[in-house]
JSON list of C-alpha atoms in Angstrom, two decimals:
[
{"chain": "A", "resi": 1, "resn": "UNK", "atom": "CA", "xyz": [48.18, 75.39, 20.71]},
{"chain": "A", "resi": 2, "resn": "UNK", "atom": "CA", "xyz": [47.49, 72.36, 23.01]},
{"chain": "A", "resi": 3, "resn": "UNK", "atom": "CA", "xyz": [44.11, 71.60, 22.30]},
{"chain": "A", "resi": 4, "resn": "UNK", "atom": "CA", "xyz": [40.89, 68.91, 21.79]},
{"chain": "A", "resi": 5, "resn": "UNK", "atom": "CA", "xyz": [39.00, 69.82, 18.34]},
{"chain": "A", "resi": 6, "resn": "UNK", "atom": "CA", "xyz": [35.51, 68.40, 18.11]},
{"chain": "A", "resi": 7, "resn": "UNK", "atom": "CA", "xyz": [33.52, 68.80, 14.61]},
{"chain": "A", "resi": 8, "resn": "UNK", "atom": "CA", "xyz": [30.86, 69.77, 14.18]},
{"chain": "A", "resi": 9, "resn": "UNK", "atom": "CA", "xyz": [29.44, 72.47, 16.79]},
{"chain": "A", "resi": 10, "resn": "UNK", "atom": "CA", "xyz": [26.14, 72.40, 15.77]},
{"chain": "A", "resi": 11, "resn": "UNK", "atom": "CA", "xyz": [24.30, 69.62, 14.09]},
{"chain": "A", "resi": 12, "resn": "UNK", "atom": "CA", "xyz": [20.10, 69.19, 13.47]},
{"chain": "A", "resi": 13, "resn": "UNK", "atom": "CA", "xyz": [19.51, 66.20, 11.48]},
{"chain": "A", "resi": 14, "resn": "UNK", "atom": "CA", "xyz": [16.30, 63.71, 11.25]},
{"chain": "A", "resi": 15, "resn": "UNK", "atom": "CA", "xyz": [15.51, 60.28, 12.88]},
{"chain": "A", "resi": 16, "resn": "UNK", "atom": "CA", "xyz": [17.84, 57.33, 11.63]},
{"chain": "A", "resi": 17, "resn": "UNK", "atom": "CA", "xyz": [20.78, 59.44, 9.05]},
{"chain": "A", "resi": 18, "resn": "UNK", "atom": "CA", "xyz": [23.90, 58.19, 10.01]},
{"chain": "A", "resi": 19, "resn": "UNK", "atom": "CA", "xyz": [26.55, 60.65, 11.39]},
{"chain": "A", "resi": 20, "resn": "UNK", "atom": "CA", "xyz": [30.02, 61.07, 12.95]},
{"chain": "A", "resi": 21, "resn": "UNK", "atom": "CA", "xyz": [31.23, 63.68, 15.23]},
{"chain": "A", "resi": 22, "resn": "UNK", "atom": "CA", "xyz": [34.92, 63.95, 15.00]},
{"chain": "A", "resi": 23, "resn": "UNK", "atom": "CA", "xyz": [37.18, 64.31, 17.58]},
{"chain": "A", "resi": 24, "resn": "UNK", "atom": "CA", "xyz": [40.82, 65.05, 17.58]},
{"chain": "A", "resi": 25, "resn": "UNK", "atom": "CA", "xyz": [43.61, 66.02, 19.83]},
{"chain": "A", "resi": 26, "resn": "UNK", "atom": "CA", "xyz": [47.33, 67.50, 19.28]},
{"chain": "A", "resi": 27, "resn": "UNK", "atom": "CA", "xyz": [48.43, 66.67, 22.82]},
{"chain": "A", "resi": 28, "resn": "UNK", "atom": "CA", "xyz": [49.78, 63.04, 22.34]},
{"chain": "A", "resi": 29, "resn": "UNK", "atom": "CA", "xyz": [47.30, 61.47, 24.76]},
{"chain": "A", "resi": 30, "resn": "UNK", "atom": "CA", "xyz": [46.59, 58.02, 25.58]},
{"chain": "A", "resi": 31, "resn": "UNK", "atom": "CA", "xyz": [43.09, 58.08, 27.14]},
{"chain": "A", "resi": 32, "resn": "UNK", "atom": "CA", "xyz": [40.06, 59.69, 24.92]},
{"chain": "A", "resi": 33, "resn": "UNK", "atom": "CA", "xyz": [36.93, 59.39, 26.24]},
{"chain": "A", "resi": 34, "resn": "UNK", "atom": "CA", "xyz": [33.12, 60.88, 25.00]},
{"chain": "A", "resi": 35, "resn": "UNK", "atom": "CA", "xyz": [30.52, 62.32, 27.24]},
{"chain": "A", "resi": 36, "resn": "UNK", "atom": "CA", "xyz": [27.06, 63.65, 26.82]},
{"chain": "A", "resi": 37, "resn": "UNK", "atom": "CA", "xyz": [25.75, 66.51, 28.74]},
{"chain": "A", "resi": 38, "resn": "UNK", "atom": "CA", "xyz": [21.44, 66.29, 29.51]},
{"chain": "A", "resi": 39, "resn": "UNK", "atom": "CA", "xyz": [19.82, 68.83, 31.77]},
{"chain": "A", "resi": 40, "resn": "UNK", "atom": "CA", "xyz": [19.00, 67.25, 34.95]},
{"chain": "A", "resi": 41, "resn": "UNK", "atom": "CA", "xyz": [21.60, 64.12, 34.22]},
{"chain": "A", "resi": 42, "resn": "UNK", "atom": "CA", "xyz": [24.74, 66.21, 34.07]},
{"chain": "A", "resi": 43, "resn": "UNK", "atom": "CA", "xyz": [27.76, 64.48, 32.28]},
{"chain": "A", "resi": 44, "resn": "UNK", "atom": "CA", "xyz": [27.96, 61.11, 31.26]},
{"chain": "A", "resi": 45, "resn": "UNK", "atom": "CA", "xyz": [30.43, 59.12, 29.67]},
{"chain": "A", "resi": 46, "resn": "UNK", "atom": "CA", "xyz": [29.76, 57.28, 26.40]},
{"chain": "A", "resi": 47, "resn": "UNK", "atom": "CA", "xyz": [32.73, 55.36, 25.81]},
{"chain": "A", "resi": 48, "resn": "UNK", "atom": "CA", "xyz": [35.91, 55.89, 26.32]},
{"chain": "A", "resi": 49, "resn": "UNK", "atom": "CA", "xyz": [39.69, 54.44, 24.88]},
{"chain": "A", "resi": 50, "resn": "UNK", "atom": "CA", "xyz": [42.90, 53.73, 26.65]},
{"chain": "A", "resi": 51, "resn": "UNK", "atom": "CA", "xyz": [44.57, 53.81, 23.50]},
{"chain": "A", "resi": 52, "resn": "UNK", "atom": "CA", "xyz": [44.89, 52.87, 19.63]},
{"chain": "A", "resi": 53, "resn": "UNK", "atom": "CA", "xyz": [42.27, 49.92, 19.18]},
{"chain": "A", "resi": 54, "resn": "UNK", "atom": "CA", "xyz": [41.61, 49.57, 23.05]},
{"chain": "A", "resi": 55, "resn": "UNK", "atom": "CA", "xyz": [37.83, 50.92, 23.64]},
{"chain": "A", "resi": 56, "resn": "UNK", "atom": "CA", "xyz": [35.56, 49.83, 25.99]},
{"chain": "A", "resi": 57, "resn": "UNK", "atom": "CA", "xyz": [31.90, 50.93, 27.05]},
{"chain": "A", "resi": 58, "resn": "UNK", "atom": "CA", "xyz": [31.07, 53.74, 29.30]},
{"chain": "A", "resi": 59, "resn": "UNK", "atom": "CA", "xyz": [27.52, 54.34, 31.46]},
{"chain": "A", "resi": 60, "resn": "UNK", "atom": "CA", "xyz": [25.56, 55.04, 28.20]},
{"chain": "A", "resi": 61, "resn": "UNK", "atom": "CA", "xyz": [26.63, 53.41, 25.39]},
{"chain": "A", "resi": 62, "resn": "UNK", "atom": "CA", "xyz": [23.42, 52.25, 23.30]},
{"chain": "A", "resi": 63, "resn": "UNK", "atom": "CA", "xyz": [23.13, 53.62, 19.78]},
{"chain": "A", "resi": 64, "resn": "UNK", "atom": "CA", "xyz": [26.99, 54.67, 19.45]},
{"chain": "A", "resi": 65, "resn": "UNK", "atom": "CA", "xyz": [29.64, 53.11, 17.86]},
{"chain": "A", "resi": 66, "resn": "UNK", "atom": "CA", "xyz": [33.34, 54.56, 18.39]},
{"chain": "A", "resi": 67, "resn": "UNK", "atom": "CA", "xyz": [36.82, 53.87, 16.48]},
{"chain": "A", "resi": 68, "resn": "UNK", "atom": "CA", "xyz": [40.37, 54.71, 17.91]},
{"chain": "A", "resi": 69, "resn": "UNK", "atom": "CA", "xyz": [42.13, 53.91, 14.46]},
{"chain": "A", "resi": 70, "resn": "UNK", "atom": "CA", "xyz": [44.81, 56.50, 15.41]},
{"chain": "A", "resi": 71, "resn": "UNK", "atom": "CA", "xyz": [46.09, 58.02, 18.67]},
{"chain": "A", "resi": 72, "resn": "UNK", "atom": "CA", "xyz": [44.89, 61.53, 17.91]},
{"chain": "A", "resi": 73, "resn": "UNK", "atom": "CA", "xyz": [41.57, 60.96, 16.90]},
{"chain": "A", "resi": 74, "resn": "UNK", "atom": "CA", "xyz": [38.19, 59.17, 18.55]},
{"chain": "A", "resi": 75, "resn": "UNK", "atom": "CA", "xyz": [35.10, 59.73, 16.70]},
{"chain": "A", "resi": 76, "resn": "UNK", "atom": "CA", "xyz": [32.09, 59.29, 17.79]},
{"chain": "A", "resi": 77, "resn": "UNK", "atom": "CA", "xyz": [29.65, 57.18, 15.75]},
{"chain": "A", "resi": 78, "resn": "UNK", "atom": "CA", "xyz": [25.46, 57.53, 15.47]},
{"chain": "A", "resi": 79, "resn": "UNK", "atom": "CA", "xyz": [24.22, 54.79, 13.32]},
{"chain": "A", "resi": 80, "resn": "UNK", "atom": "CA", "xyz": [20.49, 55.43, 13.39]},
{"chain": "A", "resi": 81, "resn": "UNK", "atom": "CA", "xyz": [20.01, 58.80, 15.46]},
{"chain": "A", "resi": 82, "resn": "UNK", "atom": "CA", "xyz": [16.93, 59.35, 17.53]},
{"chain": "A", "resi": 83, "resn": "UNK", "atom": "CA", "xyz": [15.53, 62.21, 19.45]},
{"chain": "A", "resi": 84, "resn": "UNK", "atom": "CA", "xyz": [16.58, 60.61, 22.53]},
{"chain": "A", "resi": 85, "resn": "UNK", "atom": "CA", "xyz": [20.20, 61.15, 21.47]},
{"chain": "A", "resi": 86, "resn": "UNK", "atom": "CA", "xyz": [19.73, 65.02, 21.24]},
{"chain": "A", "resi": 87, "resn": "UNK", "atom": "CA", "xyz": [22.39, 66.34, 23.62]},
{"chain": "A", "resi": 88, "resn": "UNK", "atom": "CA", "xyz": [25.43, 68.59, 24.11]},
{"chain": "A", "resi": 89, "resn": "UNK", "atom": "CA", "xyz": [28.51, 66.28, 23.54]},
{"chain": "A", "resi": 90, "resn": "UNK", "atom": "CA", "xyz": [32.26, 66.06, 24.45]},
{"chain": "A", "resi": 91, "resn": "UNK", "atom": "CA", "xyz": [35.30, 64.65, 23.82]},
{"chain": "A", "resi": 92, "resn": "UNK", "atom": "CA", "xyz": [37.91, 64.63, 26.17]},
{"chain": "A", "resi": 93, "resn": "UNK", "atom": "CA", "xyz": [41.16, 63.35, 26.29]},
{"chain": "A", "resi": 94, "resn": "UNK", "atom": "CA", "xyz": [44.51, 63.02, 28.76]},
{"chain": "A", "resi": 95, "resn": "UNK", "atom": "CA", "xyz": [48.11, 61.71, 28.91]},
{"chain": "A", "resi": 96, "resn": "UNK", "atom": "CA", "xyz": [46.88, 58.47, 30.54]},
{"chain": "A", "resi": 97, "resn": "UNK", "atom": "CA", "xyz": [44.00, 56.74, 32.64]},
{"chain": "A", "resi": 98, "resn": "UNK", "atom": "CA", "xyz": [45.57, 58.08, 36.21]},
{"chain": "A", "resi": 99, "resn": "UNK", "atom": "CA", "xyz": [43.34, 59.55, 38.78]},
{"chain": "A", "resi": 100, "resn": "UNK", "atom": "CA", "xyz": [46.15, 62.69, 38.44]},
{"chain": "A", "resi": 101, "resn": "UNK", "atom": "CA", "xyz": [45.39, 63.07, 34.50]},
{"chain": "A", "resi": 102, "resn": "UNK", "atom": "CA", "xyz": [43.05, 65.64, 34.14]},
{"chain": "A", "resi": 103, "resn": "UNK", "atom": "CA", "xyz": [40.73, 65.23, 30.97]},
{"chain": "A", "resi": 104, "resn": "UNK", "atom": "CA", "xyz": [41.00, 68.30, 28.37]},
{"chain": "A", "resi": 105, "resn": "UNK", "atom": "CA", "xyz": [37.53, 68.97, 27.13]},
{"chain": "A", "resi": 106, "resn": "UNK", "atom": "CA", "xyz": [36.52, 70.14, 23.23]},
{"chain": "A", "resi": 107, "resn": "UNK", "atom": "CA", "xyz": [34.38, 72.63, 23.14]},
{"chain": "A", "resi": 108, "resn": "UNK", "atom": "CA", "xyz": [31.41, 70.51, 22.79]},
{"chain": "A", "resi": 109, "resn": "UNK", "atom": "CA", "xyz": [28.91, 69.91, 19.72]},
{"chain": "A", "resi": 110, "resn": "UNK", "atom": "CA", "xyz": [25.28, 70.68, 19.77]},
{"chain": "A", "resi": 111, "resn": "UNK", "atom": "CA", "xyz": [23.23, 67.26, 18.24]},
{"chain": "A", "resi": 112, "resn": "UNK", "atom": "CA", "xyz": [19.27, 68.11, 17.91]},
{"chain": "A", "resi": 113, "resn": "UNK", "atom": "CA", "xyz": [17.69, 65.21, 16.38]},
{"chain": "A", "resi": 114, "resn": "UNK", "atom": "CA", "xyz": [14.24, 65.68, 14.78]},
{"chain": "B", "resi": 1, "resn": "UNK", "atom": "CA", "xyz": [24.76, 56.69, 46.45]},
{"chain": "B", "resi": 2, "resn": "UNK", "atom": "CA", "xyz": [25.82, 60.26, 44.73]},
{"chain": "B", "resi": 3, "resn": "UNK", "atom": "CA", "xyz": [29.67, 59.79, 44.35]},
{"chain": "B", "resi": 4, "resn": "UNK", "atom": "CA", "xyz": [30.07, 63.63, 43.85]},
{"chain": "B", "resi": 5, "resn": "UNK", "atom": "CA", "xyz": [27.71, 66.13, 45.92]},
{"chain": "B", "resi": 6, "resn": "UNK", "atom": "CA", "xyz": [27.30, 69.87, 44.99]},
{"chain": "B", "resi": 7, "resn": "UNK", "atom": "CA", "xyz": [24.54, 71.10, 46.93]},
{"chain": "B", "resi": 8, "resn": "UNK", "atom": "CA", "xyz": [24.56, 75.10, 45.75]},
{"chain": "B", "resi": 9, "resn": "UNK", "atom": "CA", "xyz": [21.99, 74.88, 42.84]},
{"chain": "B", "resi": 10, "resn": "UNK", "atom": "CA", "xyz": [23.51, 78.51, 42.59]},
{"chain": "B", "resi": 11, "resn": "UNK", "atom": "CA", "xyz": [25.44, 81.39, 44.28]},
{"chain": "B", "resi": 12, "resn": "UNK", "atom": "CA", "xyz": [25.03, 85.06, 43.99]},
{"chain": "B", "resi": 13, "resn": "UNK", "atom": "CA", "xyz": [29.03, 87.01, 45.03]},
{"chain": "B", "resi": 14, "resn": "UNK", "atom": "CA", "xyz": [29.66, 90.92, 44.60]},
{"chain": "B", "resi": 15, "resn": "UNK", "atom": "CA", "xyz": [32.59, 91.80, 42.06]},
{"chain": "B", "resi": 16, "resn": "UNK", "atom": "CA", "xyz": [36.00, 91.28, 43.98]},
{"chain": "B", "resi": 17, "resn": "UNK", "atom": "CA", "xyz": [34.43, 89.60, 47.16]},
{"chain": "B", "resi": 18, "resn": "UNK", "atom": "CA", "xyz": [35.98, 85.51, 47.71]},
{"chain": "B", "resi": 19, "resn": "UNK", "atom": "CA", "xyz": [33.06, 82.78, 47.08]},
{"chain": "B", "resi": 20, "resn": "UNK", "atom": "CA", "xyz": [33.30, 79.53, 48.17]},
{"chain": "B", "resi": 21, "resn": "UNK", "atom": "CA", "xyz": [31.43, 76.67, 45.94]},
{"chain": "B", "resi": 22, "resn": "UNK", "atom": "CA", "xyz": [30.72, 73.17, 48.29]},
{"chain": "B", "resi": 23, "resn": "UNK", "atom": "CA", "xyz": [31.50, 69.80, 46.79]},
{"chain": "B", "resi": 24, "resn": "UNK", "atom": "CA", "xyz": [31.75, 66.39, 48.83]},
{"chain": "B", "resi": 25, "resn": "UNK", "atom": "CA", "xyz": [32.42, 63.21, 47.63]},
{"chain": "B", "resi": 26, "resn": "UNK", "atom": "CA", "xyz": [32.37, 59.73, 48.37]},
{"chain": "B", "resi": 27, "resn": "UNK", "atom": "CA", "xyz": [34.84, 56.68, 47.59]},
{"chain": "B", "resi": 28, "resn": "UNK", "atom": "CA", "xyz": [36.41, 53.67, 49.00]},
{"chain": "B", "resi": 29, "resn": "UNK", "atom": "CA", "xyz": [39.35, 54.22, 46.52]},
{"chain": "B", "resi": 30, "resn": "UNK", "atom": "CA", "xyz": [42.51, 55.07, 47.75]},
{"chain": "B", "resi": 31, "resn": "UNK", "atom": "CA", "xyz": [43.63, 56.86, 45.17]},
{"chain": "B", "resi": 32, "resn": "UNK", "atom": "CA", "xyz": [41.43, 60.00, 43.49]},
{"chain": "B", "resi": 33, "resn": "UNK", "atom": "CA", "xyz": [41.77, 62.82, 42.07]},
{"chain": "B", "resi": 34, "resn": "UNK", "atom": "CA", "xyz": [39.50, 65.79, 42.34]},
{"chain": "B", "resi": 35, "resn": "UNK", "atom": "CA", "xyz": [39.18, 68.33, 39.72]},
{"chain": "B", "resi": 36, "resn": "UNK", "atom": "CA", "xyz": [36.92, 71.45, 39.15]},
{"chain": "B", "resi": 37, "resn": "UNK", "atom": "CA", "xyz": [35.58, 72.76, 35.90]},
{"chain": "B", "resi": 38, "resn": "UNK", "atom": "CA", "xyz": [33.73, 75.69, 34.52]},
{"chain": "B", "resi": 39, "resn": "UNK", "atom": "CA", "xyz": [31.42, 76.08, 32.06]},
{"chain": "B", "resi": 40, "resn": "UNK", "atom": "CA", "xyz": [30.55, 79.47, 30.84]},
{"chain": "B", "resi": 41, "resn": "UNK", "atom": "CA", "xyz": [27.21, 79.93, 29.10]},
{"chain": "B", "resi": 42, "resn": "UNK", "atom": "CA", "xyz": [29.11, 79.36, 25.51]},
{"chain": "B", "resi": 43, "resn": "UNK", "atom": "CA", "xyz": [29.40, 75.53, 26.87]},
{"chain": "B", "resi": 44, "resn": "UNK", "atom": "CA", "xyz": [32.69, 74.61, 26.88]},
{"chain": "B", "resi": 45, "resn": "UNK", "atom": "CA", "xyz": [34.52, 72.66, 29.91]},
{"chain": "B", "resi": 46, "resn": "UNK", "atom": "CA", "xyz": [37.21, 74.58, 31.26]},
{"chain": "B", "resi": 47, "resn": "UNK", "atom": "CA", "xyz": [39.70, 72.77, 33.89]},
{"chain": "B", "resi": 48, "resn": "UNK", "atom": "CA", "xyz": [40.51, 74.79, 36.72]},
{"chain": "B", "resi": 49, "resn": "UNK", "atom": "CA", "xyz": [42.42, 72.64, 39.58]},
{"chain": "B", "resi": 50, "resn": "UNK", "atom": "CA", "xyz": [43.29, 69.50, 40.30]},
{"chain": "B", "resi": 51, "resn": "UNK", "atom": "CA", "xyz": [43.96, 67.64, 44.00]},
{"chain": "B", "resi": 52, "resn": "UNK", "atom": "CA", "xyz": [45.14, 64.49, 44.45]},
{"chain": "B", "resi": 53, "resn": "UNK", "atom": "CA", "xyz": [44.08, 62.40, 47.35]},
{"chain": "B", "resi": 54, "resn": "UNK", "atom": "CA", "xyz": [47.44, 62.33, 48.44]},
{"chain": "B", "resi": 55, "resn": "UNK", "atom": "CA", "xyz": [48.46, 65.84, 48.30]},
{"chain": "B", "resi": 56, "resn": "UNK", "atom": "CA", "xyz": [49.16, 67.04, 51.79]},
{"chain": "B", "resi": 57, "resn": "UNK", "atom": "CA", "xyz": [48.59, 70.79, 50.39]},
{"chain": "B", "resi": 58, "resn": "UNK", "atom": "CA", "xyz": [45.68, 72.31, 48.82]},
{"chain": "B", "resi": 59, "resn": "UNK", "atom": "CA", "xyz": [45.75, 73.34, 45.52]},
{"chain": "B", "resi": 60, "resn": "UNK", "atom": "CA", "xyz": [46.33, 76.56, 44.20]},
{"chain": "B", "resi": 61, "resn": "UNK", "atom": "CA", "xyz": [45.90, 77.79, 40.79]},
{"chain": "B", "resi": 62, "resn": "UNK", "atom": "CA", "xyz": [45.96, 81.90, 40.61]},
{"chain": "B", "resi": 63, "resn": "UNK", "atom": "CA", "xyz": [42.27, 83.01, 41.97]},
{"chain": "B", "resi": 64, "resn": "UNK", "atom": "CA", "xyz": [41.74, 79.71, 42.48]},
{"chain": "B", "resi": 65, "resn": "UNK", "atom": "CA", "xyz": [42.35, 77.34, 45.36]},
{"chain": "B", "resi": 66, "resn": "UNK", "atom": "CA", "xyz": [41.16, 73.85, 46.26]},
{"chain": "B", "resi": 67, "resn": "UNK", "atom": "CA", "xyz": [39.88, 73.53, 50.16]},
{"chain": "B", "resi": 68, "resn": "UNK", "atom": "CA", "xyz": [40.53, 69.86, 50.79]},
{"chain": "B", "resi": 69, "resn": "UNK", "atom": "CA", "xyz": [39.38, 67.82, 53.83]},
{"chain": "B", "resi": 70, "resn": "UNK", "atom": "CA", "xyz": [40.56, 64.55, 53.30]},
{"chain": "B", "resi": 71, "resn": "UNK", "atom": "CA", "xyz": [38.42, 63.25, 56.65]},
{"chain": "B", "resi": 72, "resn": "UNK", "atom": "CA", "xyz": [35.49, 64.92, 56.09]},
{"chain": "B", "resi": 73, "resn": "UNK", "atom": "CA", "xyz": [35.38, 64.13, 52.15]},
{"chain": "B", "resi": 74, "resn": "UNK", "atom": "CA", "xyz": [34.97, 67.89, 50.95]},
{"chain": "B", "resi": 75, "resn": "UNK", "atom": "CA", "xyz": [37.12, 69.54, 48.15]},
{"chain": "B", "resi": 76, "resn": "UNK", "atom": "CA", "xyz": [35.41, 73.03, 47.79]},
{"chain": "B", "resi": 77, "resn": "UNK", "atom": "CA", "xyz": [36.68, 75.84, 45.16]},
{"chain": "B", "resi": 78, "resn": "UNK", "atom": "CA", "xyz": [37.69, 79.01, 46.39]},
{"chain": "B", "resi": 79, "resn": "UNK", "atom": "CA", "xyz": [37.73, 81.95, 44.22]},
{"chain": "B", "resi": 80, "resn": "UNK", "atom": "CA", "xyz": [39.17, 85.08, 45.23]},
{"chain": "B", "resi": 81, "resn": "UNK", "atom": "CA", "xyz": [38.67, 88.27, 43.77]},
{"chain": "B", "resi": 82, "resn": "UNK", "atom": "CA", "xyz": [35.52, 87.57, 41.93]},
{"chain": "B", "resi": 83, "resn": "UNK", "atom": "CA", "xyz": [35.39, 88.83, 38.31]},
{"chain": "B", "resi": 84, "resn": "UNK", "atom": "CA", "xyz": [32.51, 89.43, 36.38]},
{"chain": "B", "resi": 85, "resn": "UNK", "atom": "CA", "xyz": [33.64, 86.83, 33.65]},
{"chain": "B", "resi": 86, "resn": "UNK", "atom": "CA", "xyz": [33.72, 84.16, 36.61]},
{"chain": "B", "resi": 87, "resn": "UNK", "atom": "CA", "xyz": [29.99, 84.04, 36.05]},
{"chain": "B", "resi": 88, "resn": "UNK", "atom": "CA", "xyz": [29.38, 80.40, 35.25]},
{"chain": "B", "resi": 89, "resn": "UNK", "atom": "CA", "xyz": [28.63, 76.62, 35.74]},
{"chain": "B", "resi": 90, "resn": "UNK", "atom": "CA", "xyz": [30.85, 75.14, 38.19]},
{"chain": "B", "resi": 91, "resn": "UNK", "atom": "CA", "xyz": [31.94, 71.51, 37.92]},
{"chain": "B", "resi": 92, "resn": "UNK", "atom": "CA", "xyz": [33.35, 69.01, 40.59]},
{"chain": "B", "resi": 93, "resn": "UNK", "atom": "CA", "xyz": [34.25, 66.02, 39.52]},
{"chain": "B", "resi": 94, "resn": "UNK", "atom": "CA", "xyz": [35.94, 62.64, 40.35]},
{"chain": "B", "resi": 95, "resn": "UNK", "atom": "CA", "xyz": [38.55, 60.32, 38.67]},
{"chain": "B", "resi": 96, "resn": "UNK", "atom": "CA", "xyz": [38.96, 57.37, 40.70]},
{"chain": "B", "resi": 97, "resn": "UNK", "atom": "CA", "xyz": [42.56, 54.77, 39.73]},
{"chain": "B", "resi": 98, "resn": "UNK", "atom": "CA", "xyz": [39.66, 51.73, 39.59]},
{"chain": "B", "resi": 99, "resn": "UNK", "atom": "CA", "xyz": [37.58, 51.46, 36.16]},
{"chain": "B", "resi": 100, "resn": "UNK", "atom": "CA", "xyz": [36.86, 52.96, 33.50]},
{"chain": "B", "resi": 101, "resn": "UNK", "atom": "CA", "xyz": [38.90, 55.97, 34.37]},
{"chain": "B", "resi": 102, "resn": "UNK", "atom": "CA", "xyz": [36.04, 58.38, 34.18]},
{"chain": "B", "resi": 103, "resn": "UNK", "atom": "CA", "xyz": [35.35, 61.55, 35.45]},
{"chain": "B", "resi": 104, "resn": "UNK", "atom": "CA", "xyz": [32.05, 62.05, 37.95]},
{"chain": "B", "resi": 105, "resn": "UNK", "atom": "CA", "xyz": [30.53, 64.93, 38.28]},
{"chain": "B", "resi": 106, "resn": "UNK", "atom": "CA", "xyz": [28.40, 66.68, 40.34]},
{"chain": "B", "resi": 107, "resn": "UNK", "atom": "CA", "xyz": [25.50, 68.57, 39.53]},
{"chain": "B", "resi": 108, "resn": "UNK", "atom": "CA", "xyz": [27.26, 71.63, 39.28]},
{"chain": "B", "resi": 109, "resn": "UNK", "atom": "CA", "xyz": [26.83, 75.47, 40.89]},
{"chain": "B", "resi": 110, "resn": "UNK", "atom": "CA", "xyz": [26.06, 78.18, 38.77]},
{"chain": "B", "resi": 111, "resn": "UNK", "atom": "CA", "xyz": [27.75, 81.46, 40.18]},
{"chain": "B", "resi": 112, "resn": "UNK", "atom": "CA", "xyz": [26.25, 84.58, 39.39]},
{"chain": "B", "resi": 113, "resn": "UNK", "atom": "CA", "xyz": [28.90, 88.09, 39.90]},
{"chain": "B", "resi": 114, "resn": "UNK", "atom": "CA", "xyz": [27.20, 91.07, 40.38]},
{"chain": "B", "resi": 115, "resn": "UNK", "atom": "CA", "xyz": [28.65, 94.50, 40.11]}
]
């Protein structure tokens, strides 16, 4: 099954503990990108990747860090979390960068940072 | 300036009536596409439809179709049928061929389907 696989759902954690969320796709595409959903902001993109070891900065990128070692997977890096970073997040990914490419969405991983 | 307008904060539609969910949009690209996505209250993003800004026909996908007015910048959803699992967050967003590829997206519409 086609599909975008982020790890983990949930996550609460405390101020400053490093963590990854992984993010990995089975579909063979180029363009990965991460997004963070805030109430009143909507979606937002954190950085995205045009492929292996091409990333580049989206409209939020402070206090992440990302890595596209291989083409299926992006994760997403938080070196020193902070309760500002609490959010629903995303990975998406799609066959290229085209305006025609619609992005494939994980199902999304809960970060609450205490 | 908003690139992607949804100005239904939310809609109410009977089981099996149509419902149509608003979204205008603004660019100087050429080239877009236009997507919708749902989001059910379990959060994930669903894609629905895509339209191209080059497509001279709207989009269909099942209950789904995509109104387009190219002139008057509006791409709204059309859902026929209405289920009681359509229930939802509604999405329209943006990819533009300049960039970083993104998508933009509106606000969002949550529909409510009453029995």
């Amino acid at each position: 099954e086609a599909q975008v696989t982020q790890n983990p759902r949930y996550l609460i954690t405390v101020t400053g503990k490093k963590l990854t969320v992984t993010c990995s796709q089975n579909m063979n595409h180029e363009y990965m990108s991460w997004y963070r959903q805030d109430p009143g902001l909507g979606l937002r993109q954190i950085y995205y990747s045009m492929n292996v070891e091409v990333t580049d900065k989206g409209d939020v990128p402070e206090g992440y860090k990302v890595s596209r070692k291989e083409k299926r997977n992006f994760p997403l890096i938080l070196e020193s979390p902070s309760p500002n970073q609490t959010s629903l997040y995303f990975c998406a990914s799609s066959f290229g960068p085209g305006s025609n490419q619609p992005q494939h969405f994980g199902d999304g991983t809960r970060l609450s940072i205490l | 300036a908003q690139k992607i307008t949804q100005t239904q904060p939310g809609m109410f539609v009977q089981e099996k009536e149509a419902v149509t969910l608003d979204c205008t949009y603004d660019t100087s690209d050429p080239s877009y596409g236009l997507f919708w996505y749902k989001q059910p209250s379990s959060g994930e993003m669903i894609f629905l439809i895509y339209q191209g800004s080059y497509d001279q026909q709207n989009a269909t996908e099942g209950r789904y179709s995509l109104n387009f007015q190219k002139a008057r910048k509006s791409a709204n959803l059309v859902i026929s049928a209405s289920q009681l699992g359509d229930s939802a967050m509604y999405f329209c967003a943006m990819r533009e061929v300049a960039g970083r590829r993104a998508l933009t997206f509106g606000s969002g519409t949550r529909l409510q389907v009453q029995p």
